[in-house]
Short mmCIF file of C-alpha atoms and ligand atoms in Angstrom, two decimals:
data_model
loop_
_atom_site.label_atom_id
_atom_site.label_comp_id
_atom_site.label_asym_id
_atom_site.label_seq_id
_atom_site.Cartn_x
_atom_site.Cartn_y
_atom_site.Cartn_z
CA UNK A 1 0.00 0.00 0.00
CA UNK A 2 1.06 3.62 -0.50
CA UNK A 3 2.95 5.38 2.27
CA UNK A 4 2.11 8.95 1.37
CA UNK A 5 -0.40 10.44 -1.05
CA UNK A 6 -0.10 13.96 -2.41
CA UNK A 7 -3.58 15.44 -2.77
CA UNK A 8 -3.48 17.65 -5.86
CA UNK A 9 -6.69 19.49 -5.08
CA UNK A 10 -8.38 21.71 -2.52
CA UNK A 11 -11.63 22.28 -0.65
CA UNK A 12 -14.12 19.56 0.14
CA UNK A 13 -12.67 16.94 -2.20
CA UNK A 14 -9.21 17.33 -0.66
CA UNK A 15 -10.84 16.71 2.76
CA UNK A 16 -12.68 13.70 1.36
CA UNK A 17 -9.42 12.16 0.11
CA UNK A 18 -7.57 12.93 3.36
CA UNK A 19 -10.33 11.15 5.30
CA UNK A 20 -10.03 8.02 3.16
CA UNK A 21 -6.23 8.07 3.56
CA UNK A 22 -6.51 8.32 7.35
CA UNK A 23 -8.71 5.24 7.45
CA UNK A 24 -6.15 3.40 5.31
CA UNK A 25 -3.29 4.67 7.49
CA UNK A 26 -1.67 6.54 4.60
CA UNK A 27 0.07 9.87 5.23
CA UNK A 28 -1.19 12.88 3.25
CA UNK A 29 0.39 15.97 1.76
CA UNK A 30 -1.80 18.91 0.73
CA UNK A 31 -0.98 21.72 -1.65
CA UNK A 32 -2.40 25.21 -1.31
CA UNK A 33 -2.12 28.72 -2.69
CA UNK A 34 -1.75 31.88 -0.65
CA UNK A 35 -5.43 32.56 -1.26
CA UNK A 36 -6.28 29.12 0.11
CA UNK A 37 -3.98 28.94 3.12
CA UNK A 38 -6.89 29.02 5.60
CA UNK A 39 -8.64 25.98 4.07
CA UNK A 40 -9.51 23.20 6.55
CA UNK A 41 -7.84 20.60 4.37
CA UNK A 42 -4.51 22.42 4.70
CA UNK A 43 -4.69 21.96 8.46
CA UNK A 44 -5.98 18.39 8.35
CA UNK A 45 -3.32 16.97 6.01
CA UNK A 46 -0.16 15.61 7.65
CA UNK A 47 1.95 18.00 5.59
CA UNK A 48 1.07 20.96 3.43
CA UNK A 49 2.97 22.88 0.80
CA UNK A 50 2.43 26.31 -0.63
CA UNK A 51 2.35 26.21 -4.44
CA UNK A 52 2.10 29.16 -6.73
CA UNK A 53 2.10 31.45 -8.48
CA UNK A 54 -1.30 32.97 -7.85
CA UNK A 55 -4.41 31.26 -6.60
CA UNK A 56 -4.91 28.73 -9.42
CA UNK A 57 -1.71 28.08 -11.41
CA UNK A 58 -0.05 25.99 -8.69
CA UNK A 59 -2.93 23.48 -8.86
CA UNK A 60 -2.43 23.17 -12.62
CA UNK A 61 1.37 22.95 -12.79
CA UNK A 62 1.80 19.20 -13.25
CA UNK A 63 5.59 19.28 -13.35
CA UNK A 64 5.82 21.23 -10.11
CA UNK A 65 3.40 18.84 -8.40
CA UNK A 66 5.27 15.74 -9.56
CA UNK A 67 8.61 17.29 -8.49
CA UNK A 68 7.12 18.05 -5.08
CA UNK A 69 5.78 14.49 -4.75
CA UNK A 70 9.26 13.12 -5.48
CA UNK A 71 10.94 15.53 -3.07
CA UNK A 72 8.64 14.68 -0.13
CA UNK A 73 8.54 10.94 -0.79
CA UNK A 74 4.89 10.68 -1.87
CA UNK A 75 4.34 7.51 -3.88
CA UNK A 76 0.94 8.45 -5.33
CA UNK A 77 -1.06 11.51 -6.36
CA UNK A 78 -4.83 11.82 -6.07
CA UNK A 79 -6.11 14.49 -8.46
CA UNK A 80 -9.70 14.79 -7.11
CA UNK A 81 -12.00 16.40 -9.68
CA UNK A 82 -11.35 19.46 -11.87
CA UNK A 83 -7.77 20.82 -12.10
CA UNK A 84 -5.49 18.01 -13.43
CA UNK A 85 -7.91 15.11 -12.92
CA UNK A 86 -8.75 14.72 -16.62
CA UNK A 87 -5.36 15.69 -17.97
CA UNK A 88 -3.89 12.69 -19.76
CA UNK A 89 -0.51 14.44 -19.99
CA UNK A 90 -0.37 14.75 -16.21
CA UNK A 91 -1.32 11.09 -15.70
CA UNK A 92 1.45 10.21 -18.12
CA UNK A 93 3.96 12.46 -16.37
CA UNK A 94 3.19 10.76 -13.04
CA UNK A 95 3.65 7.35 -14.64
CA UNK A 96 6.95 8.37 -16.24
CA UNK A 97 8.19 9.71 -12.88
CA UNK A 98 7.41 6.49 -11.02
CA UNK A 99 4.50 8.00 -9.10
CA UNK A 100 1.09 6.36 -9.17
CA UNK A 101 -1.69 8.51 -10.58
CA UNK A 102 -4.87 7.53 -8.74
CA UNK A 103 -7.14 7.24 -11.74
CA UNK A 104 -7.34 5.45 -15.08
CA UNK A 105 -4.58 5.16 -17.70
CA UNK A 106 -3.55 8.22 -19.74
CA UNK A 107 -4.97 6.44 -22.81
CA UNK A 108 -8.44 6.06 -21.25
CA UNK A 109 -8.42 9.68 -20.06
CA UNK A 110 -7.37 10.87 -23.48
CA UNK A 111 -10.06 8.92 -25.27
CA UNK A 112 -12.84 9.91 -22.87
CA UNK A 113 -11.73 13.55 -22.92
CA UNK A 114 -12.97 13.74 -26.48
CA UNK A 115 -16.75 13.39 -26.65
CA UNK A 116 -16.74 12.63 -30.37
CA UNK A 117 -14.30 9.73 -29.92
CA UNK A 118 -16.24 8.50 -26.88
CA UNK A 119 -19.52 8.54 -28.83
CA UNK A 120 -17.98 6.62 -31.71
CA UNK A 121 -16.59 4.06 -29.29
CA UNK A 122 -19.99 3.60 -27.61
CA UNK A 123 -21.58 3.10 -31.01
CA UNK A 124 -18.97 0.50 -31.97
CA UNK A 125 -19.74 -1.59 -28.87
CA UNK A 126 -23.49 -1.37 -29.46
CA UNK A 127 -24.46 1.22 -26.83
CA UNK A 128 -27.05 3.74 -28.06
CA UNK A 129 -25.88 7.34 -28.50
CA UNK A 130 -27.87 10.51 -29.11
CA UNK A 131 -28.34 10.90 -32.89
CA UNK A 132 -25.72 13.39 -33.98
CA UNK A 133 -22.76 14.15 -36.23
CA UNK A 134 -20.02 11.54 -36.28
CA UNK A 135 -17.25 14.10 -36.59
CA UNK A 136 -16.57 17.68 -35.61
CA UNK A 137 -18.61 20.10 -37.68
CA UNK A 138 -16.44 22.65 -39.39
CA UNK A 139 -18.71 24.40 -41.87
CA UNK A 140 -22.10 26.08 -41.69
CA UNK A 141 -23.31 23.94 -44.63
CA UNK A 142 -22.51 20.69 -42.83
CA UNK A 143 -24.29 21.95 -39.72
CA UNK A 144 -27.32 22.99 -41.73
CA UNK A 145 -27.47 19.65 -43.52
CA UNK A 146 -27.49 17.73 -40.22
CA UNK A 147 -30.07 19.99 -38.59
CA UNK A 148 -32.41 19.84 -41.58
CA UNK A 149 -32.30 16.05 -41.65
CA UNK A 150 -32.52 15.55 -37.87
CA UNK A 151 -34.96 18.41 -37.21
CA UNK A 152 -34.77 21.11 -34.55
CA UNK A 153 -34.08 21.57 -31.68
CA UNK A 154 -30.47 20.45 -31.64
CA UNK A 155 -27.64 20.87 -29.19
CA UNK A 156 -24.19 22.10 -30.16
CA UNK A 157 -21.51 20.59 -27.97
CA UNK A 158 -17.81 21.12 -27.52
CA UNK A 159 -15.93 17.88 -28.05
CA UNK A 160 -13.54 18.75 -25.23
CA UNK A 161 -16.39 20.19 -23.13
CA UNK A 162 -17.26 19.82 -19.48
CA UNK A 163 -19.10 21.65 -16.72
CA UNK A 164 -21.83 22.79 -19.09
CA UNK A 165 -19.47 25.01 -21.08
CA UNK A 166 -19.61 25.07 -24.87
CA UNK A 167 -23.24 23.80 -24.91
CA UNK A 168 -25.90 25.63 -26.96
CA UNK A 169 -29.48 24.69 -27.73
CA UNK A 170 -30.50 25.75 -31.22
CA UNK A 171 -34.11 25.92 -32.39
CA UNK A 172 -33.90 27.28 -35.94
CA UNK A 173 -31.72 27.74 -39.03
CA UNK A 174 -31.41 31.43 -38.16
CA UNK A 175 -29.73 30.76 -34.80
CA UNK A 176 -27.45 28.03 -36.03
CA UNK A 177 -24.37 29.75 -37.34
CA UNK A 178 -24.09 32.32 -34.51
CA UNK A 179 -24.54 29.56 -31.89
CA UNK A 180 -21.85 27.44 -33.54
CA UNK A 181 -19.46 30.36 -33.35
CA UNK A 182 -20.22 31.12 -29.70
CA UNK A 183 -19.97 27.47 -28.64
CA UNK A 184 -16.70 27.05 -30.49
CA UNK A 185 -15.21 30.27 -29.08
CA UNK A 186 -16.30 29.32 -25.54
CA UNK A 187 -14.72 25.88 -25.98
CA UNK A 188 -11.52 27.30 -27.41
CA UNK A 189 -11.17 29.68 -24.46
CA UNK A 190 -12.04 27.08 -21.81
CA UNK A 191 -10.39 23.95 -23.20
CA UNK A 192 -7.96 25.13 -25.89
CA UNK A 193 -9.95 23.15 -28.45
CA UNK A 194 -12.80 24.73 -30.38
CA UNK A 195 -14.13 21.54 -32.07
CA UNK A 196 -17.88 21.20 -31.85
CA UNK A 197 -20.39 18.56 -32.91
CA UNK A 198 -24.18 18.53 -33.04
CA UNK A 199 -26.66 16.26 -31.29
CA UNK A 200 -30.41 16.02 -31.50
CA UNK A 201 -31.88 17.80 -28.47
CA UNK A 202 -33.72 15.31 -26.29
CA UNK A 203 -36.93 16.75 -24.86
CA UNK A 204 -37.01 16.87 -21.04
CA UNK A 205 -34.72 13.91 -20.38
CA UNK A 206 -33.46 12.51 -17.10
CA UNK A 207 -29.70 12.66 -16.59
CA UNK A 208 -28.83 9.16 -15.40
CA UNK A 209 -25.23 8.16 -14.68
CA UNK A 210 -23.69 4.89 -13.57
CA UNK A 211 -20.81 4.68 -11.10
CA UNK A 212 -18.19 2.22 -12.30
CA UNK A 213 -15.34 0.53 -10.45
CA UNK A 214 -12.72 -1.36 -12.42
CA UNK A 215 -9.52 -2.97 -11.18
CA UNK A 216 -6.26 -3.95 -12.83
CA UNK A 217 -7.26 -7.62 -12.69
CA UNK A 218 -10.02 -7.01 -15.23
CA UNK A 219 -13.00 -6.91 -12.86
CA UNK A 220 -15.53 -4.24 -13.78
CA UNK A 221 -18.64 -3.60 -11.73
CA UNK A 222 -21.16 -0.79 -11.31
CA UNK A 223 -22.62 0.64 -8.13
CA UNK A 224 -25.98 1.55 -9.59
CA UNK A 225 -27.07 4.92 -10.89
CA UNK A 226 -27.57 8.52 -9.87
CA UNK A 227 -30.24 10.83 -11.22
CA UNK A 228 -28.73 14.29 -11.66
CA UNK A 229 -31.61 15.92 -13.50
CA UNK A 230 -31.96 18.97 -11.24
CA UNK A 231 -29.57 21.31 -13.03
CA UNK A 232 -28.99 24.95 -13.74
CA UNK A 233 -27.30 25.91 -17.01
CA UNK A 234 -26.71 22.18 -17.62
CA UNK A 235 -24.75 21.91 -14.36
CA UNK A 236 -25.88 19.64 -11.53
CA UNK A 237 -27.35 21.02 -8.32
CA UNK A 238 -29.17 18.14 -6.63
CA UNK A 239 -28.36 14.47 -7.15
CA UNK A 240 -30.23 11.42 -6.01
CA UNK A 241 -29.68 7.67 -5.89
CA UNK A 242 -31.22 5.44 -6.96
CA UNK A 243 -33.24 6.94 -9.81
CA UNK A 244 -36.99 6.92 -9.19
CA UNK A 245 -37.76 6.12 -12.83
CA UNK A 246 -35.56 3.11 -13.61
CA UNK A 247 -37.07 -0.37 -13.50
CA UNK A 248 -34.78 -3.16 -12.24
CA UNK A 249 -34.60 -4.45 -15.85
CA UNK A 250 -33.55 -1.07 -17.23
CA UNK A 251 -31.02 -0.65 -14.40
CA UNK A 252 -29.48 -3.98 -15.35
CA UNK A 253 -29.39 -3.12 -19.03
CA UNK A 254 -27.92 0.36 -18.56
CA UNK A 255 -25.46 -0.94 -15.95
CA UNK A 256 -24.26 -3.50 -18.49
CA UNK A 257 -24.01 -0.83 -21.18
CA UNK A 258 -21.87 1.25 -18.81
CA UNK A 259 -19.51 -1.61 -17.98
CA UNK A 260 -19.28 -2.51 -21.68
CA UNK A 261 -18.01 0.98 -22.44
CA UNK A 262 -15.52 0.82 -19.55
CA UNK A 263 -14.26 -2.54 -20.79
CA UNK A 264 -13.84 -1.21 -24.32
CA UNK A 265 -11.28 1.35 -23.11
CA UNK A 266 -9.57 -1.05 -20.74
CA UNK A 267 -10.70 1.17 -17.93
CA UNK A 268 -9.43 0.92 -14.39
CA UNK A 269 -10.26 2.85 -11.23
CA UNK A 270 -13.51 4.75 -10.57
CA UNK A 271 -15.42 6.41 -13.39
CA UNK A 272 -18.89 7.52 -14.36
CA UNK A 273 -20.78 6.70 -17.52
CA UNK A 274 -23.44 9.32 -18.27
CA UNK A 275 -26.68 8.78 -20.17
CA UNK A 276 -29.81 10.69 -21.04
CA UNK A 277 -33.09 8.84 -20.57
CA UNK A 278 -35.94 10.19 -22.70
CA UNK A 279 -39.65 10.37 -21.90
CA UNK A 280 -40.20 7.07 -23.72
CA UNK A 281 -37.66 5.23 -21.55
CA UNK A 282 -34.95 5.10 -24.23
CA UNK A 283 -31.40 5.75 -23.08
CA UNK A 284 -28.44 7.32 -24.86
CA UNK A 285 -24.78 7.47 -23.82
CA UNK A 286 -23.48 11.06 -23.62
CA UNK A 287 -20.03 10.87 -22.02
CA UNK A 288 -17.76 9.16 -19.51
CA UNK A 289 -16.00 11.03 -16.72
CA UNK A 290 -12.70 9.33 -15.81
CA UNK A 291 -12.48 10.62 -12.23
CA UNK A 292 -14.28 10.89 -8.90
CA UNK A 293 -17.40 13.05 -9.16
CA UNK A 294 -18.84 15.61 -6.76
CA UNK A 295 -22.01 13.54 -6.40
CA UNK A 296 -20.34 10.21 -5.54
CA UNK A 297 -21.63 10.55 -1.96
CA UNK A 298 -25.20 9.51 -2.81
CA UNK A 299 -23.93 6.23 -4.23
CA UNK A 300 -21.80 5.67 -1.13
CA UNK A 301 -24.83 6.25 1.11
CA UNK A 302 -26.97 3.59 -0.57
CA UNK A 303 -24.25 1.00 -1.23
CA UNK A 304 -21.98 1.50 1.82
CA UNK A 305 -19.00 1.38 -0.56
CA UNK A 306 -16.25 3.95 0.08
CA UNK A 307 -15.47 4.93 -3.51
CA UNK A 308 -12.36 6.98 -2.71
CA UNK A 309 -10.94 4.09 -0.69
CA UNK A 310 -11.65 1.83 -3.66
CA UNK A 311 -9.82 4.28 -5.95
CA UNK A 312 -6.75 4.11 -3.73
CA UNK A 313 -6.70 0.33 -3.26
CA UNK A 314 -7.28 -0.27 -6.97
CA UNK A 315 -4.43 2.12 -7.85
CA UNK A 316 -2.23 0.19 -5.43
CA UNK A 317 -2.92 -2.91 -7.52
CA UNK A 318 -5.47 -4.65 -5.30
CA UNK A 319 -8.58 -6.29 -6.75
CA UNK A 320 -12.03 -4.86 -5.92
CA UNK A 321 -13.04 -6.42 -2.60
CA UNK A 322 -16.55 -7.49 -3.71
CA UNK A 323 -18.49 -8.72 -6.73
CA UNK A 324 -21.37 -7.24 -8.71
CA UNK A 325 -23.77 -9.61 -6.96
CA UNK A 326 -22.65 -8.23 -3.56
CA UNK A 327 -23.75 -4.69 -4.49
CA UNK A 328 -27.20 -3.87 -3.14
CA UNK A 329 -28.94 -0.51 -3.24
CA UNK A 330 -30.55 0.24 0.10
CA UNK A 331 -32.96 3.11 0.61
CA UNK A 332 -32.59 6.54 -0.99
CA UNK A 333 -30.05 9.34 -0.86
CA UNK A 334 -30.13 13.00 -1.90
CA UNK A 335 -27.22 15.41 -2.16
CA UNK A 336 -27.65 19.18 -2.18
CA UNK A 337 -24.74 21.33 -3.25
CA UNK A 338 -24.42 24.18 -0.80
CA UNK A 339 -22.84 26.81 -3.02
CA UNK A 340 -21.82 30.39 -2.34
CA UNK A 341 -24.16 31.81 -4.95
CA UNK A 342 -27.38 33.70 -5.36
CA UNK A 343 -29.98 31.55 -7.15
CA UNK A 344 -32.32 34.53 -7.66
CA UNK A 345 -29.58 36.45 -9.39
CA UNK A 346 -28.93 33.86 -12.08
CA UNK A 347 -26.83 31.85 -9.59
CA UNK A 348 -24.22 34.59 -9.48
CA UNK A 349 -21.20 33.55 -7.38
CA UNK A 350 -20.79 35.46 -4.12
CA UNK A 351 -17.86 35.72 -1.72
CA UNK A 352 -17.51 36.87 1.85
CA UNK A 353 -16.77 35.81 5.38
CA UNK A 354 -18.78 33.09 7.07
CA UNK A 355 -20.05 34.70 10.26
CA UNK A 356 -21.82 31.68 11.77
CA UNK A 357 -21.58 27.99 10.97
CA UNK A 358 -23.36 25.03 12.50
CA UNK A 359 -23.85 21.94 10.39
CA UNK A 360 -26.92 19.70 10.71
CA UNK A 361 -26.74 16.26 12.25
CA UNK A 362 -28.84 13.33 13.36
CA UNK A 363 -29.82 10.11 11.64
CA UNK A 364 -28.80 9.69 8.02
CA UNK A 365 -27.05 13.06 7.64
CA UNK A 366 -23.62 13.46 6.06
CA UNK A 367 -21.62 16.62 5.50
CA UNK A 368 -18.64 16.88 3.17
CA UNK A 369 -17.59 20.38 3.94
CA UNK A 370 -14.65 22.67 3.59
CA UNK A 371 -15.64 25.75 5.58
CA UNK A 372 -16.01 26.98 9.14
CA UNK A 373 -16.94 30.13 11.08
CA UNK A 374 -14.70 33.08 10.11
CA UNK A 375 -13.59 31.39 6.87
CA UNK A 376 -13.34 33.92 4.09
CA UNK A 377 -14.70 32.38 0.88
CA UNK A 378 -12.13 33.27 -1.82
CA UNK A 379 -13.36 34.40 -5.24
CA UNK A 380 -10.93 32.29 -7.27
CA UNK A 381 -12.46 28.82 -7.02
CA UNK A 382 -15.83 27.16 -7.50
CA UNK A 383 -18.23 28.17 -4.74
CA UNK A 384 -18.95 24.69 -3.35
CA UNK A 385 -18.96 25.27 0.43
CA UNK A 386 -20.36 21.94 1.53
CA UNK A 387 -22.24 18.95 0.25
CA UNK A 388 -25.19 17.88 2.34
CA UNK A 389 -26.14 14.26 1.72
CA UNK A 390 -28.97 12.52 3.51
CA UNK A 391 -30.15 8.99 3.41
CA UNK A 392 -33.54 7.49 4.27
CA UNK A 393 -35.54 4.30 3.95
CA UNK A 394 -38.16 5.70 1.60
CA UNK A 395 -38.11 8.62 -0.85
CA UNK A 396 -40.61 10.54 1.26
CA UNK A 397 -38.55 10.10 4.41
CA UNK A 398 -35.38 11.14 2.57
CA UNK A 399 -36.94 14.35 1.22
CA UNK A 400 -38.28 15.25 4.70
CA UNK A 401 -34.89 14.54 6.21
CA UNK A 402 -33.18 16.77 3.65
CA UNK A 403 -35.69 19.52 4.36
CA UNK A 404 -35.12 19.22 8.10
CA UNK A 405 -31.33 19.19 7.63
CA UNK A 406 -31.38 22.29 5.42
CA UNK A 407 -33.53 24.05 8.03
CA UNK A 408 -31.02 23.10 10.69
CA UNK A 409 -28.00 24.26 8.66
CA UNK A 410 -26.65 27.57 9.95
CA UNK A 411 -24.29 29.18 7.41
CA UNK A 412 -24.40 32.95 7.61
CA UNK A 413 -22.53 35.94 6.24
CA UNK A 414 -23.12 35.34 2.53
CA UNK A 415 -25.85 34.07 0.23
CA UNK A 416 -25.97 30.32 -0.30
CA UNK A 417 -28.23 27.83 -2.04
CA UNK A 418 -29.68 26.63 1.31
CA UNK A 419 -33.04 28.51 1.29
CA UNK A 420 -33.53 27.70 -2.40
CA UNK A 421 -32.91 23.99 -1.77
CA UNK A 422 -35.38 24.11 1.14
CA UNK A 423 -38.03 25.48 -1.18
CA UNK A 424 -37.40 22.64 -3.67
CA UNK A 425 -37.81 20.09 -0.87
CA UNK A 426 -41.27 21.59 -0.23
CA UNK A 427 -42.33 21.64 -3.88
CA UNK A 428 -45.03 19.01 -4.66
CA UNK A 429 -43.58 17.72 -7.96
CA UNK A 430 -40.14 17.22 -6.41
CA UNK A 431 -41.71 15.51 -3.40
CA UNK A 432 -43.62 13.22 -5.76
CA UNK A 433 -40.42 12.39 -7.66
CA UNK A 434 -41.69 14.15 -10.82
CA UNK A 435 -38.70 15.97 -12.26
CA UNK A 436 -36.44 15.95 -15.29
CA UNK A 437 -33.75 18.31 -16.61
CA UNK A 438 -36.38 21.01 -17.33
CA UNK A 439 -37.34 21.20 -13.63
CA UNK A 440 -36.01 24.68 -12.78
CA UNK A 441 -37.44 26.24 -15.96
CA UNK A 442 -40.81 24.66 -15.41
CA UNK A 443 -40.96 25.44 -11.67
CA UNK A 444 -40.18 29.16 -11.35
CA UNK A 445 -41.96 29.19 -7.96
CA UNK A 446 -38.96 27.55 -6.30
CA UNK A 447 -37.17 30.89 -6.71
CA UNK A 448 -39.72 32.54 -4.39
CA UNK A 449 -38.06 31.51 -1.16
CA UNK A 450 -37.53 33.34 2.07
CA UNK A 451 -33.92 34.48 2.50
CA UNK A 452 -33.88 33.96 6.34
CA UNK A 453 -31.73 37.04 6.90
CA UNK A 454 -30.77 37.34 10.56
CA UNK A 455 -30.52 40.82 12.14
CA UNK A 456 -26.75 40.49 12.65
CA UNK A 457 -26.26 39.64 8.95
CA UNK A 458 -28.05 42.83 8.04
CA UNK A 459 -25.77 44.86 10.29
CA UNK A 460 -22.73 43.22 8.70
CA UNK A 461 -24.02 43.73 5.18
CA UNK A 462 -24.78 47.39 5.89
CA UNK A 463 -21.37 48.05 7.47
CA UNK A 464 -19.68 46.32 4.51
CA UNK A 465 -21.49 48.56 2.04
CA UNK A 466 -20.71 51.68 4.08
CA UNK A 467 -17.04 50.65 4.20
CA UNK A 468 -17.02 50.03 0.45
CA UNK A 469 -18.75 53.37 -0.18
CA UNK A 470 -16.29 55.28 1.94
CA UNK A 471 -13.42 53.41 0.33
CA UNK A 472 -12.19 52.17 3.71
P1 ADP B 501 -20.81 18.62 -19.83
O1 ADP B 501 -19.71 17.66 -20.17
O2 ADP B 501 -20.50 20.05 -20.17
O3 ADP B 501 -21.33 18.43 -18.43
P2 ADP B 501 -22.88 16.90 -20.93
O4 ADP B 501 -22.77 16.33 -22.30
O5 ADP B 501 -22.54 15.99 -19.80
O6 ADP B 501 -22.01 18.25 -20.83
O7 ADP B 501 -24.33 17.47 -20.72
C1 ADP B 501 -24.71 18.25 -19.61
C2 ADP B 501 -26.21 18.35 -19.52
O8 ADP B 501 -26.72 18.99 -20.68
C3 ADP B 501 -26.94 17.03 -19.46
O9 ADP B 501 -27.03 16.53 -18.15
C4 ADP B 501 -28.31 17.42 -19.99
O10 ADP B 501 -29.10 18.08 -19.02
C5 ADP B 501 -27.97 18.42 -21.05
N1 ADP B 501 -27.82 17.74 -22.37
C6 ADP B 501 -26.68 17.27 -22.92
N2 ADP B 501 -26.90 16.72 -24.13
C7 ADP B 501 -28.21 16.87 -24.37
C8 ADP B 501 -29.08 16.53 -25.46
N3 ADP B 501 -28.63 15.94 -26.57
N4 ADP B 501 -30.40 16.81 -25.32
C9 ADP B 501 -30.90 17.41 -24.23
N5 ADP B 501 -30.14 17.78 -23.19
C10 ADP B 501 -28.82 17.52 -23.24
#
């Protein structure tokens, strides 16, 4: 087993990895920027190292991270999600430097990093894909020809895309060429690759994804699915497991489709195979994420499998400790992303100091957090403050438990998604399990929530604006 793991990430996922390492008796080394020096994970790791320059570059400088790992005697690197987690070059650099990259092979990362290649692979192994172009679309004529034969609406997608960037829904010939340009420019800026392709737009689908585990001995299993249909701007906000719309037969079929894709790329470690499920119950592969995902907690809560532990033991060369037939899905789980953002203001990110913090507790409640009272939320990173995951025996119990936990959650000093999430937990369609990816557009009432502003927050907000006004 590894002696020391360098955690090449920050925030809640760095904490999550440190926790798994502690249970495995593996030492941890954290990296941080000056802007992130007050993060909890920096204090909880056995060692921590300042990396720069600036708030972000140090987390993206693969060579510096590998050199650091060698210098401090770390034998493995866990990339978490984001940053270098889907960078095949970094995985390769680790390999070439004799350090284990906790994730799949550079080849698998490379292949899955390109949505066009991934779609073609899925098609080859007989897994349905969304009807779309087989290659990147480079001319307006090609785009027009596809859209006229497939019919509108369509979705333009960046081949290198992720996090909802480079996606555009197009409803007419008139919009097509401008949307192609914007999607391509957005993709070029975000991913350094402007290639785009076009898919038929599926009407009000469910986003269903399967969690995969694969070891170096050739065992590939899945841990069931998550339904991540509650999204804003095509980015996930609330995730549940299991899906409320899958029959056991469909679960089996989609689970097999997911493992088939993993096998086709000789996949090892944890990964997620994403599908859309349409209103008629037909499913389509959309992409595979070769890393741990934010929403892995809901799967852990219903399977009792520690996915990060499995990532580490698999990377150390051990076989998965159980078989597909040992995996059972018990009860229901919901995760709410507690973000520093203002849902009513188009989910605009906010920053500020946390003036009060008390996390919820009690039966079935799990917090994966990264903040505390007096923590100043920096503006440079994603605004995920904490993940609240609850588990219950029935769906109804789980929703009530989430509502109660959100009510109990004290996190003051800046706007968060807590009151908005509370409102969703009260909304009849959500409570009845009736939701798909159109949920937020079709339920504008969930934005009419009560902000729960405490008197002391008002005083703080007013003094902050006075200070800003006076230029203090
Ligand atoms: P990203 O990699 O940027 O997250 P995805 O391909 O995973 O992009 O898609 C993100 C979300 O966009 C999906 O969960 C779904 O809500 C929506 N989406 C993607 N493709 C389609 C499609 N063909 N039709 C309808 N919605 C889609």
